[in-house]
GROMACS .gro file of C-alpha atoms in nm:
model
  409
    1MET     CA    1   3.074   0.796   2.668
    2THR     CA    2   3.098   0.685   2.307
    3TYR     CA    3   2.752   0.639   2.158
    4ASP     CA    4   2.844   0.500   1.816
    5HIS     CA    5   2.874   0.150   1.961
    6PHE     CA    6   2.501   0.128   2.030
    7PHE     CA    7   2.415   0.206   1.670
    8SER     CA    8   2.676  -0.036   1.538
    9VAL     CA    9   2.531  -0.313   1.754
   10ALA     CA   10   2.179  -0.233   1.637
   11LEU     CA   11   2.287  -0.251   1.272
   12ALA     CA   12   2.480  -0.573   1.330
   13ARG     CA   13   2.165  -0.726   1.477
   14LEU     CA   14   1.974  -0.644   1.159
   15HIS     CA   15   2.247  -0.803   0.947
   16GLN     CA   16   2.249  -1.115   1.167
   17GLU     CA   17   1.871  -1.151   1.140
   18ARG     CA   18   1.888  -1.096   0.761
   19ARG     CA   19   1.666  -0.790   0.801
   20TYR     CA   20   1.908  -0.521   0.687
   21ARG     CA   21   1.757  -0.329   0.397
   22VAL     CA   22   1.952  -0.230   0.087
   23PHE     CA   23   1.794   0.027  -0.144
   24ALA     CA   24   1.831   0.011  -0.520
   25ASP     CA   25   1.934   0.345  -0.671
   26LEU     CA   26   1.681   0.376  -0.955
   27GLU     CA   27   1.608   0.633  -1.221
   28ARG     CA   28   1.266   0.591  -1.373
   29ILE     CA   29   1.243   0.680  -1.741
   30ALA     CA   30   0.938   0.885  -1.833
   31GLY     CA   31   0.745   0.731  -2.118
   32ARG     CA   32   0.914   0.389  -2.082
   33PHE     CA   33   0.749   0.252  -1.768
   34PRO     CA   34   0.824  -0.009  -1.626
   35TYR     CA   35   1.181   0.031  -1.754
   36ALA     CA   36   1.431   0.216  -1.537
   37ARG     CA   37   1.802   0.281  -1.499
   38TRP     CA   38   1.972   0.112  -1.204
   39HIS     CA   39   2.282   0.293  -1.076
   40SER     CA   40   2.469  -0.022  -0.978
   41PRO     CA   41   2.813  -0.037  -0.813
   42ASP     CA   42   2.949  -0.106  -1.163
   43GLY     CA   43   2.766   0.180  -1.329
   44PRO     CA   44   2.420   0.242  -1.481
   45ARG     CA   45   2.227  -0.060  -1.610
   46PRO     CA   46   1.879  -0.096  -1.762
   47VAL     CA   47   1.628  -0.287  -1.548
   48VAL     CA   48   1.258  -0.372  -1.543
   49ILE     CA   49   1.070  -0.282  -1.225
   50TRP     CA   50   0.834  -0.555  -1.103
   51CYS     CA   51   0.747  -0.423  -0.758
   52SER     CA   52   0.631  -0.065  -0.809
   53ASN     CA   53   0.332   0.071  -0.619
   54ASP     CA   54   0.260   0.295  -0.919
   55TYR     CA   55   0.014   0.022  -1.008
   56LEU     CA   56  -0.135   0.181  -1.319
   57GLY     CA   57   0.166   0.381  -1.435
   58MET     CA   58  -0.018   0.707  -1.370
   59GLY     CA   59   0.301   0.867  -1.240
   60GLN     CA   60   0.410   0.895  -1.604
   61HIS     CA   61   0.073   0.962  -1.766
   62PRO     CA   62   0.085   1.266  -1.997
   63LYS     CA   63  -0.216   1.429  -1.828
   64VAL     CA   64  -0.055   1.395  -1.486
   65ILE     CA   65   0.283   1.527  -1.597
   66SER     CA   66   0.123   1.816  -1.787
   67ALA     CA   67  -0.083   1.918  -1.485
   68MET     CA   68   0.227   1.913  -1.266
   69ILE     CA   69   0.442   2.115  -1.507
   70GLU     CA   70   0.172   2.372  -1.579
   71THR     CA   71   0.095   2.427  -1.211
   72ALA     CA   72   0.461   2.444  -1.106
   73THR     CA   73   0.527   2.697  -1.380
   74ARG     CA   74   0.229   2.905  -1.269
   75MET     CA   75   0.253   2.871  -0.890
   76GLY     CA   76   0.608   2.765  -0.809
   77ALA     CA   77   0.755   2.457  -0.640
   78GLY     CA   78   0.645   2.456  -0.276
   79ALA     CA   79   0.326   2.525  -0.083
   80GLY     CA   80   0.489   2.799   0.122
   81GLY     CA   81   0.363   2.692   0.463
   82THR     CA   82   0.132   2.481   0.674
   83ARG     CA   83  -0.235   2.467   0.587
   84ASN     CA   84  -0.305   2.726   0.857
   85ILE     CA   85  -0.024   2.962   0.752
   86SER     CA   86  -0.048   3.037   0.378
   87GLY     CA   87  -0.022   2.675   0.262
   88THR     CA   88  -0.385   2.610   0.165
   89ASN     CA   89  -0.328   2.647  -0.207
   90HIS     CA   90  -0.621   2.632  -0.448
   91PRO     CA   91  -0.513   2.307  -0.623
   92LEU     CA   92  -0.513   2.142  -0.278
   93VAL     CA   93  -0.868   2.260  -0.210
   94GLU     CA   94  -0.974   2.125  -0.550
   95LEU     CA   95  -0.802   1.794  -0.476
   96GLU     CA   96  -0.993   1.751  -0.151
   97ARG     CA   97  -1.322   1.817  -0.331
   98GLU     CA   98  -1.229   1.558  -0.594
   99LEU     CA   99  -1.147   1.298  -0.327
  100ALA     CA  100  -1.469   1.359  -0.137
  101GLU     CA  101  -1.668   1.314  -0.457
  102LEU     CA  102  -1.475   0.998  -0.549
  103HIS     CA  103  -1.566   0.829  -0.220
  104GLY     CA  104  -1.918   0.973  -0.193
  105LYS     CA  105  -1.842   1.170   0.124
  106GLU     CA  106  -1.911   1.529   0.227
  107ALA     CA  107  -1.548   1.628   0.268
  108ALA     CA  108  -1.187   1.508   0.253
  109LEU     CA  109  -0.859   1.607   0.415
  110VAL     CA  110  -0.518   1.566   0.250
  111PHE     CA  111  -0.203   1.474   0.444
  112THR     CA  112   0.161   1.454   0.337
  113SER     CA  113   0.149   1.073   0.304
  114GLY     CA  114  -0.078   0.774   0.349
  115TYR     CA  115   0.129   0.678   0.652
  116VAL     CA  116   0.065   1.015   0.815
  117SER     CA  117  -0.306   1.005   0.739
  118ASN     CA  118  -0.340   0.679   0.936
  119GLU     CA  119  -0.089   0.769   1.207
  120THR     CA  120  -0.270   1.100   1.263
  121GLY     CA  121  -0.629   1.030   1.162
  122ILE     CA  122  -0.693   0.725   1.378
  123PRO     CA  123  -0.574   0.870   1.712
  124THR     CA  124  -0.747   1.203   1.648
  125ILE     CA  125  -1.082   1.038   1.574
  126ALA     CA  126  -1.053   0.790   1.862
  127GLY     CA  127  -0.933   1.062   2.098
  128LEU     CA  128  -1.246   1.268   2.036
  129LEU     CA  129  -1.472   0.975   2.127
  130PRO     CA  130  -1.517   0.939   2.506
  131ASP     CA  131  -1.388   0.605   2.641
  132CYS     CA  132  -1.337   0.475   2.285
  133VAL     CA  133  -1.219   0.121   2.219
  134ILE     CA  134  -1.045   0.047   1.887
  135LEU     CA  135  -1.093  -0.294   1.725
  136SER     CA  136  -0.805  -0.345   1.484
  137ASP     CA  137  -0.746  -0.626   1.234
  138ALA     CA  138  -0.434  -0.825   1.327
  139TRP     CA  139  -0.276  -0.770   0.984
  140ASN     CA  140  -0.326  -0.396   0.965
  141HIS     CA  141  -0.042  -0.189   0.821
  142ASN     CA  142   0.222  -0.042   1.049
  143SER     CA  143   0.078   0.307   0.997
  144MET     CA  144  -0.256   0.189   1.138
  145ILE     CA  145  -0.083   0.009   1.425
  146GLU     CA  146   0.104   0.329   1.509
  147GLY     CA  147  -0.219   0.527   1.486
  148VAL     CA  148  -0.390   0.289   1.727
  149ARG     CA  149  -0.094   0.305   1.964
  150ARG     CA  150  -0.084   0.684   1.956
  151ALA     CA  151  -0.454   0.701   2.037
  152GLY     CA  152  -0.379   0.588   2.392
  153VAL     CA  153  -0.721   0.423   2.423
  154GLU     CA  154  -0.811   0.061   2.483
  155LYS     CA  155  -0.746  -0.160   2.183
  156LYS     CA  156  -0.859  -0.508   2.090
  157ILE     CA  157  -0.699  -0.704   1.806
  158TRP     CA  158  -0.923  -0.933   1.605
  159ARG     CA  159  -0.790  -1.224   1.404
  160HIS     CA  160  -0.731  -1.132   1.043
  161ASN     CA  161  -1.059  -1.112   0.847
  162ASP     CA  162  -1.229  -1.323   1.117
  163VAL     CA  163  -1.569  -1.158   1.159
  164GLY     CA  164  -1.669  -1.420   1.415
  165HIS     CA  165  -1.386  -1.309   1.640
  166LEU     CA  166  -1.468  -0.945   1.573
  167GLU     CA  167  -1.828  -1.005   1.681
  168GLU     CA  168  -1.710  -1.172   2.004
  169LEU     CA  169  -1.507  -0.864   2.089
  170LEU     CA  170  -1.789  -0.626   1.999
  171ALA     CA  171  -2.047  -0.825   2.196
  172ALA     CA  172  -1.829  -0.805   2.508
  173GLU     CA  173  -1.858  -0.425   2.510
  174VAL     CA  174  -2.142  -0.214   2.645
  175LEU     CA  175  -2.356  -0.114   2.348
  176GLU     CA  176  -2.332   0.255   2.434
  177ARG     CA  177  -1.950   0.258   2.444
  178PRO     CA  178  -1.792   0.428   2.140
  179LYS     CA  179  -1.614   0.176   1.917
  180LEU     CA  180  -1.393   0.220   1.611
  181ILE     CA  181  -1.335  -0.076   1.378
  182ALA     CA  182  -1.013  -0.024   1.181
  183PHE     CA  183  -0.932  -0.250   0.886
  184GLU     CA  184  -0.786  -0.256   0.536
  185ALA     CA  185  -0.986  -0.315   0.222
  186LEU     CA  186  -0.699  -0.498   0.051
  187TYR     CA  187  -0.400  -0.638   0.237
  188SER     CA  188  -0.095  -0.575   0.026
  189MET     CA  189   0.133  -0.860   0.132
  190ASP     CA  190  -0.108  -1.150   0.068
  191GLY     CA  191  -0.344  -0.971  -0.170
  192ASP     CA  192  -0.658  -1.076   0.018
  193VAL     CA  193  -0.970  -0.863   0.063
  194ALA     CA  194  -1.167  -0.775   0.375
  195PRO     CA  195  -1.527  -0.897   0.415
  196VAL     CA  196  -1.648  -0.537   0.402
  197LYS     CA  197  -2.024  -0.603   0.407
  198LYS     CA  198  -2.002  -0.835   0.707
  199ILE     CA  199  -1.788  -0.586   0.896
  200CYS     CA  200  -2.043  -0.313   0.822
  201ASP     CA  201  -2.323  -0.543   0.941
  202LEU     CA  202  -2.145  -0.588   1.274
  203ALA     CA  203  -2.069  -0.219   1.303
  204GLU     CA  204  -2.435  -0.135   1.261
  205ARG     CA  205  -2.546  -0.409   1.500
  206TYR     CA  206  -2.310  -0.307   1.778
  207GLY     CA  207  -2.300   0.068   1.723
  208ALA     CA  208  -1.943   0.101   1.597
  209MET     CA  209  -1.773   0.343   1.358
  210THR     CA  210  -1.588   0.201   1.059
  211TYR     CA  211  -1.247   0.317   0.934
  212ILE     CA  212  -1.130   0.152   0.613
  213ASP     CA  213  -0.785   0.178   0.459
  214GLU     CA  214  -0.825   0.176   0.078
  215VAL     CA  215  -0.457   0.251   0.011
  216HIS     CA  216  -0.403  -0.046  -0.222
  217SER     CA  217  -0.750  -0.038  -0.378
  218ALA     CA  218  -0.846   0.326  -0.436
  219GLY     CA  219  -0.822   0.393  -0.808
  220MET     CA  220  -0.800   0.019  -0.871
  221TYR     CA  221  -1.143  -0.129  -0.797
  222GLY     CA  222  -1.508  -0.029  -0.792
  223PRO     CA  223  -1.703   0.223  -0.999
  224ALA     CA  224  -1.477   0.511  -1.107
  225GLY     CA  225  -1.198   0.354  -0.901
  226ALA     CA  226  -1.362   0.441  -0.570
  227GLY     CA  227  -1.224   0.124  -0.409
  228ILE     CA  228  -1.326  -0.212  -0.265
  229ALA     CA  229  -1.603  -0.072  -0.044
  230ALA     CA  230  -1.759   0.086  -0.352
  231ARG     CA  231  -1.722  -0.238  -0.547
  232GLU     CA  232  -1.903  -0.420  -0.269
  233GLY     CA  233  -2.182  -0.162  -0.262
  234ALA     CA  234  -2.094  -0.070   0.096
  235LEU     CA  235  -1.923   0.268   0.058
  236HIS     CA  236  -2.219   0.455   0.207
  237ARG     CA  237  -2.192   0.235   0.517
  238ILE     CA  238  -1.829   0.328   0.583
  239ASP     CA  239  -1.772   0.623   0.817
  240VAL     CA  240  -1.410   0.706   0.727
  241VAL     CA  241  -1.223   0.615   0.408
  242GLU     CA  242  -0.845   0.650   0.414
  243GLY     CA  243  -0.629   0.636   0.105
  244THR     CA  244  -0.313   0.742  -0.070
  245LEU     CA  245  -0.224   0.944  -0.377
  246ALA     CA  246   0.107   0.758  -0.417
  247LYS     CA  247  -0.009   0.425  -0.558
  248ALA     CA  248  -0.284   0.399  -0.821
  249PHE     CA  249  -0.280   0.778  -0.865
  250GLY     CA  250   0.098   0.785  -0.912
  251CYS     CA  251   0.174   1.098  -0.705
  252LEU     CA  252   0.229   1.172  -0.335
  253GLY     CA  253   0.014   1.226  -0.027
  254GLY     CA  254  -0.256   1.062   0.180
  255TYR     CA  255  -0.612   1.151   0.277
  256ILE     CA  256  -0.924   1.069   0.469
  257ALA     CA  257  -1.281   1.122   0.348
  258ALA     CA  258  -1.588   1.131   0.573
  259ASN     CA  259  -1.877   1.354   0.675
  260ALA     CA  260  -1.805   1.722   0.716
  261ASP     CA  261  -1.793   1.724   1.096
  262ILE     CA  262  -1.543   1.437   1.118
  263ILE     CA  263  -1.315   1.602   0.864
  264ASP     CA  264  -1.343   1.942   1.031
  265ALA     CA  265  -1.268   1.790   1.370
  266VAL     CA  266  -0.955   1.614   1.241
  267ARG     CA  267  -0.851   1.932   1.062
  268SER     CA  268  -0.888   2.125   1.385
  269TYR     CA  269  -0.732   1.877   1.632
  270ALA     CA  270  -0.474   1.662   1.450
  271PRO     CA  271  -0.111   1.764   1.522
  272GLY     CA  272   0.015   1.565   1.222
  273PHE     CA  273  -0.202   1.783   1.000
  274ILE     CA  274  -0.174   2.120   1.174
  275PHE     CA  275   0.201   2.136   1.222
  276THR     CA  276   0.334   2.020   0.886
  277THR     CA  277   0.382   2.189   0.551
  278ALA     CA  278   0.105   2.141   0.296
  279LEU     CA  279   0.151   1.946  -0.026
  280PRO     CA  280   0.286   2.157  -0.313
  281PRO     CA  281   0.033   2.288  -0.567
  282ALA     CA  282   0.194   2.098  -0.855
  283VAL     CA  283   0.162   1.764  -0.673
  284CYS     CA  284  -0.203   1.839  -0.590
  285ALA     CA  285  -0.285   1.929  -0.949
  286ALA     CA  286  -0.115   1.614  -1.076
  287ALA     CA  287  -0.309   1.396  -0.831
  288THR     CA  288  -0.636   1.561  -0.930
  289ALA     CA  289  -0.560   1.494  -1.296
  290ALA     CA  290  -0.493   1.126  -1.218
  291ILE     CA  291  -0.815   1.089  -1.018
  292GLN     CA  292  -1.024   1.257  -1.286
  293HIS     CA  293  -0.872   1.041  -1.559
  294LEU     CA  294  -0.931   0.717  -1.369
  295LYS     CA  295  -1.286   0.818  -1.284
  296ALA     CA  296  -1.362   0.836  -1.654
  297SER     CA  297  -1.137   0.561  -1.789
  298GLN     CA  298  -1.180   0.191  -1.715
  299CYS     CA  299  -0.924   0.059  -1.964
  300GLU     CA  300  -0.627   0.088  -1.725
  301ARG     CA  301  -0.806  -0.117  -1.458
  302ASP     CA  302  -0.922  -0.380  -1.706
  303ARG     CA  303  -0.577  -0.418  -1.859
  304HIS     CA  304  -0.422  -0.430  -1.514
  305GLN     CA  305  -0.642  -0.717  -1.400
  306GLU     CA  306  -0.573  -0.906  -1.722
  307ARG     CA  307  -0.197  -0.862  -1.676
  308ALA     CA  308  -0.210  -0.977  -1.314
  309ALA     CA  309  -0.402  -1.288  -1.417
  310ARG     CA  310  -0.149  -1.355  -1.693
  311VAL     CA  311   0.145  -1.330  -1.452
  312LYS     CA  312  -0.019  -1.571  -1.206
  313ALA     CA  313  -0.096  -1.821  -1.482
  314VAL     CA  314   0.257  -1.813  -1.631
  315LEU     CA  315   0.433  -1.840  -1.295
  316ASN     CA  316   0.205  -2.120  -1.180
  317GLU     CA  317   0.271  -2.306  -1.505
  318ALA     CA  318   0.643  -2.271  -1.438
  319GLY     CA  319   0.597  -2.441  -1.101
  320LEU     CA  320   0.674  -2.137  -0.890
  321PRO     CA  321   0.513  -2.107  -0.543
  322VAL     CA  322   0.264  -1.830  -0.616
  323MET     CA  323   0.031  -1.756  -0.326
  324PRO     CA  324  -0.338  -1.758  -0.424
  325SER     CA  325  -0.471  -1.404  -0.460
  326GLU     CA  326  -0.787  -1.259  -0.609
  327THR     CA  327  -0.626  -0.918  -0.657
  328HIS     CA  328  -0.335  -0.759  -0.843
  329ILE     CA  329  -0.086  -0.856  -0.571
  330VAL     CA  330   0.126  -1.159  -0.675
  331PRO     CA  331   0.332  -1.294  -0.383
  332VAL     CA  332   0.592  -1.562  -0.459
  333MET     CA  333   0.688  -1.748  -0.142
  334VAL     CA  334   1.051  -1.807  -0.048
  335SER     CA  335   1.009  -1.870   0.328
  336ASP     CA  336   1.373  -1.796   0.408
  337PRO     CA  337   1.508  -1.445   0.475
  338GLU     CA  338   1.858  -1.502   0.341
  339LYS     CA  339   1.745  -1.680   0.024
  340CYS     CA  340   1.478  -1.416  -0.030
  341LYS     CA  341   1.746  -1.147  -0.034
  342GLN     CA  342   1.970  -1.366  -0.253
  343ALA     CA  343   1.686  -1.422  -0.499
  344SER     CA  344   1.628  -1.048  -0.525
  345ASP     CA  345   2.000  -0.983  -0.577
  346LEU     CA  346   2.029  -1.250  -0.847
  347LEU     CA  347   1.724  -1.124  -1.034
  348LEU     CA  348   1.872  -0.776  -1.041
  349ALA     CA  349   2.235  -0.863  -1.117
  350LYS     CA  350   2.181  -1.155  -1.360
  351HIS     CA  351   1.849  -1.073  -1.524
  352GLY     CA  352   1.795  -0.697  -1.492
  353ILE     CA  353   1.473  -0.753  -1.297
  354TYR     CA  354   1.412  -0.549  -0.983
  355VAL     CA  355   1.193  -0.707  -0.713
  356GLN     CA  356   1.252  -0.600  -0.355
  357PRO     CA  357   1.264  -0.886  -0.097
  358ILE     CA  358   0.990  -0.875   0.168
  359ASN     CA  359   1.120  -0.998   0.503
  360TYR     CA  360   1.026  -0.964   0.870
  361PRO     CA  361   0.883  -0.741   1.019
  362THR     CA  362   0.682  -0.653   0.707
  363VAL     CA  363   0.570  -1.017   0.698
  364ARG     CA  364   0.583  -1.291   0.960
  365ARG     CA  365   0.903  -1.492   1.000
  366GLY     CA  366   0.899  -1.795   0.774
  367THR     CA  367   0.677  -1.623   0.518
  368GLU     CA  368   0.943  -1.420   0.340
  369ARG     CA  369   0.852  -1.354  -0.022
  370LEU     CA  370   0.898  -1.166  -0.344
  371ARG     CA  371   0.595  -0.942  -0.396
  372LEU     CA  372   0.523  -0.882  -0.763
  373THR     CA  373   0.296  -0.601  -0.879
  374PRO     CA  374   0.219  -0.630  -1.251
  375THR     CA  375   0.106  -0.316  -1.430
  376PRO     CA  376  -0.081  -0.258  -1.757
  377TYR     CA  377   0.261  -0.204  -1.918
  378HIS     CA  378   0.417  -0.543  -1.842
  379ASP     CA  379   0.364  -0.713  -2.178
  380ASP     CA  380   0.383  -1.085  -2.258
  381LYS     CA  381   0.754  -1.065  -2.340
  382LEU     CA  382   0.832  -0.919  -1.998
  383VAL     CA  383   0.607  -1.174  -1.824
  384ASP     CA  384   0.778  -1.467  -1.997
  385ALA     CA  385   1.122  -1.323  -1.918
  386LEU     CA  386   1.022  -1.289  -1.552
  387ALA     CA  387   0.913  -1.653  -1.532
  388GLU     CA  388   1.236  -1.777  -1.693
  389ALA     CA  389   1.445  -1.562  -1.460
  390LEU     CA  390   1.261  -1.680  -1.150
  391VAL     CA  391   1.302  -2.045  -1.246
  392ASP     CA  392   1.674  -1.988  -1.302
  393VAL     CA  393   1.708  -1.820  -0.962
  394TRP     CA  394   1.507  -2.094  -0.789
  395ARG     CA  395   1.743  -2.357  -0.933
  396ARG     CA  396   2.056  -2.161  -0.838
  397LEU     CA  397   1.937  -2.129  -0.479
  398GLY     CA  398   1.801  -2.483  -0.449
  399LEU     CA  399   1.448  -2.360  -0.388
  400PRO     CA  400   1.168  -2.609  -0.461
  401LEU     CA  401   0.962  -2.597  -0.776
  402ARG     CA  402   0.646  -2.800  -0.802
  403SER     CA  403   0.720  -3.167  -0.866
  404ARG     CA  404   0.527  -3.190  -1.191
  405VAL     CA  405   0.758  -2.932  -1.350
  406LEU     CA  406   1.069  -3.111  -1.229
  407ALA     CA  407   0.933  -3.443  -1.352
  408ALA     CA  408   0.863  -3.297  -1.695
  409GLU     CA  409   1.229  -3.206  -1.732
   0.00000   0.00000   0.00000
């Protein structure tokens, strides 16, 4: 039997559905963020990145780079093993202490990525609760969905941010039954925020645990960058905080923070933690430097919010279909998978602007979009150039601009 055919058919299906992903070969330039070098089919070209998850540019901050270089020089490149077998390096222990302090919890546990922390943390916690039922927001990230699936317990999906529906599901359960409410603080495709206080109210009323994903908000919001729950004054009411080191902190890795027994139980039972190599010391030291800097410094967050507001205002003025968002996420709706990919290609090839298209299954069919993530380093010149480029692309592709802009021309 020839097996290649099955893979060819699977790839053809992705092409037909306009879901085939093409990766841009980029070379970030230290000290010049958000500029990068794109290794195009025709050779290297300068581009501006408008979709990075390095939201605050901390991946190129001098303190972060210095911590990484110094630690790598002193301790070498890799961790040397799993956490259980020689891999628990001292910078990793210090990083976990820093994360626990950031989120006001007794302890923290670091994983190799934010995806792994959800995929491993959720099923381990739920699996240790007898007859647990997980109540998961309908728009939760794929890593949370996979974590819920791997738990192998009963699950109930509540309509996105609909606390009325969540209460209906909670009220239908026996009060004594263990329950885990899993939700995100900030949903990265629309940029909307969870009603954290109301969710905590329901959790307390119906005896449920809370598990919040602060991946897109840790480092970005709240006192010292502790996240949305901290901003809302509800951090102490959250049982488990999950986050990443790869976005606002500009490094690599994921984590959970909670009371000491929860963390120790996950440490002791989670296969995705036990059987994988630990993060390298240099990465841990760099992440710790980023967290410590953002705990003390507010200027990056203030500038970031100002830049995001500026981008929304300029794009709206240009008549572009910007989705309303109270956060730093700026989605521009295209609503067509093929044109979304074409728009991304034109921006890159014609204007030197890199924005990855967001198509199904990351978002629902018919809601395809360009997801912009301004940083403190996108100045007015770059914002204006982005708006002009988007308008040019919209015209080329026959995409609608708001009528008042068309009328003015």
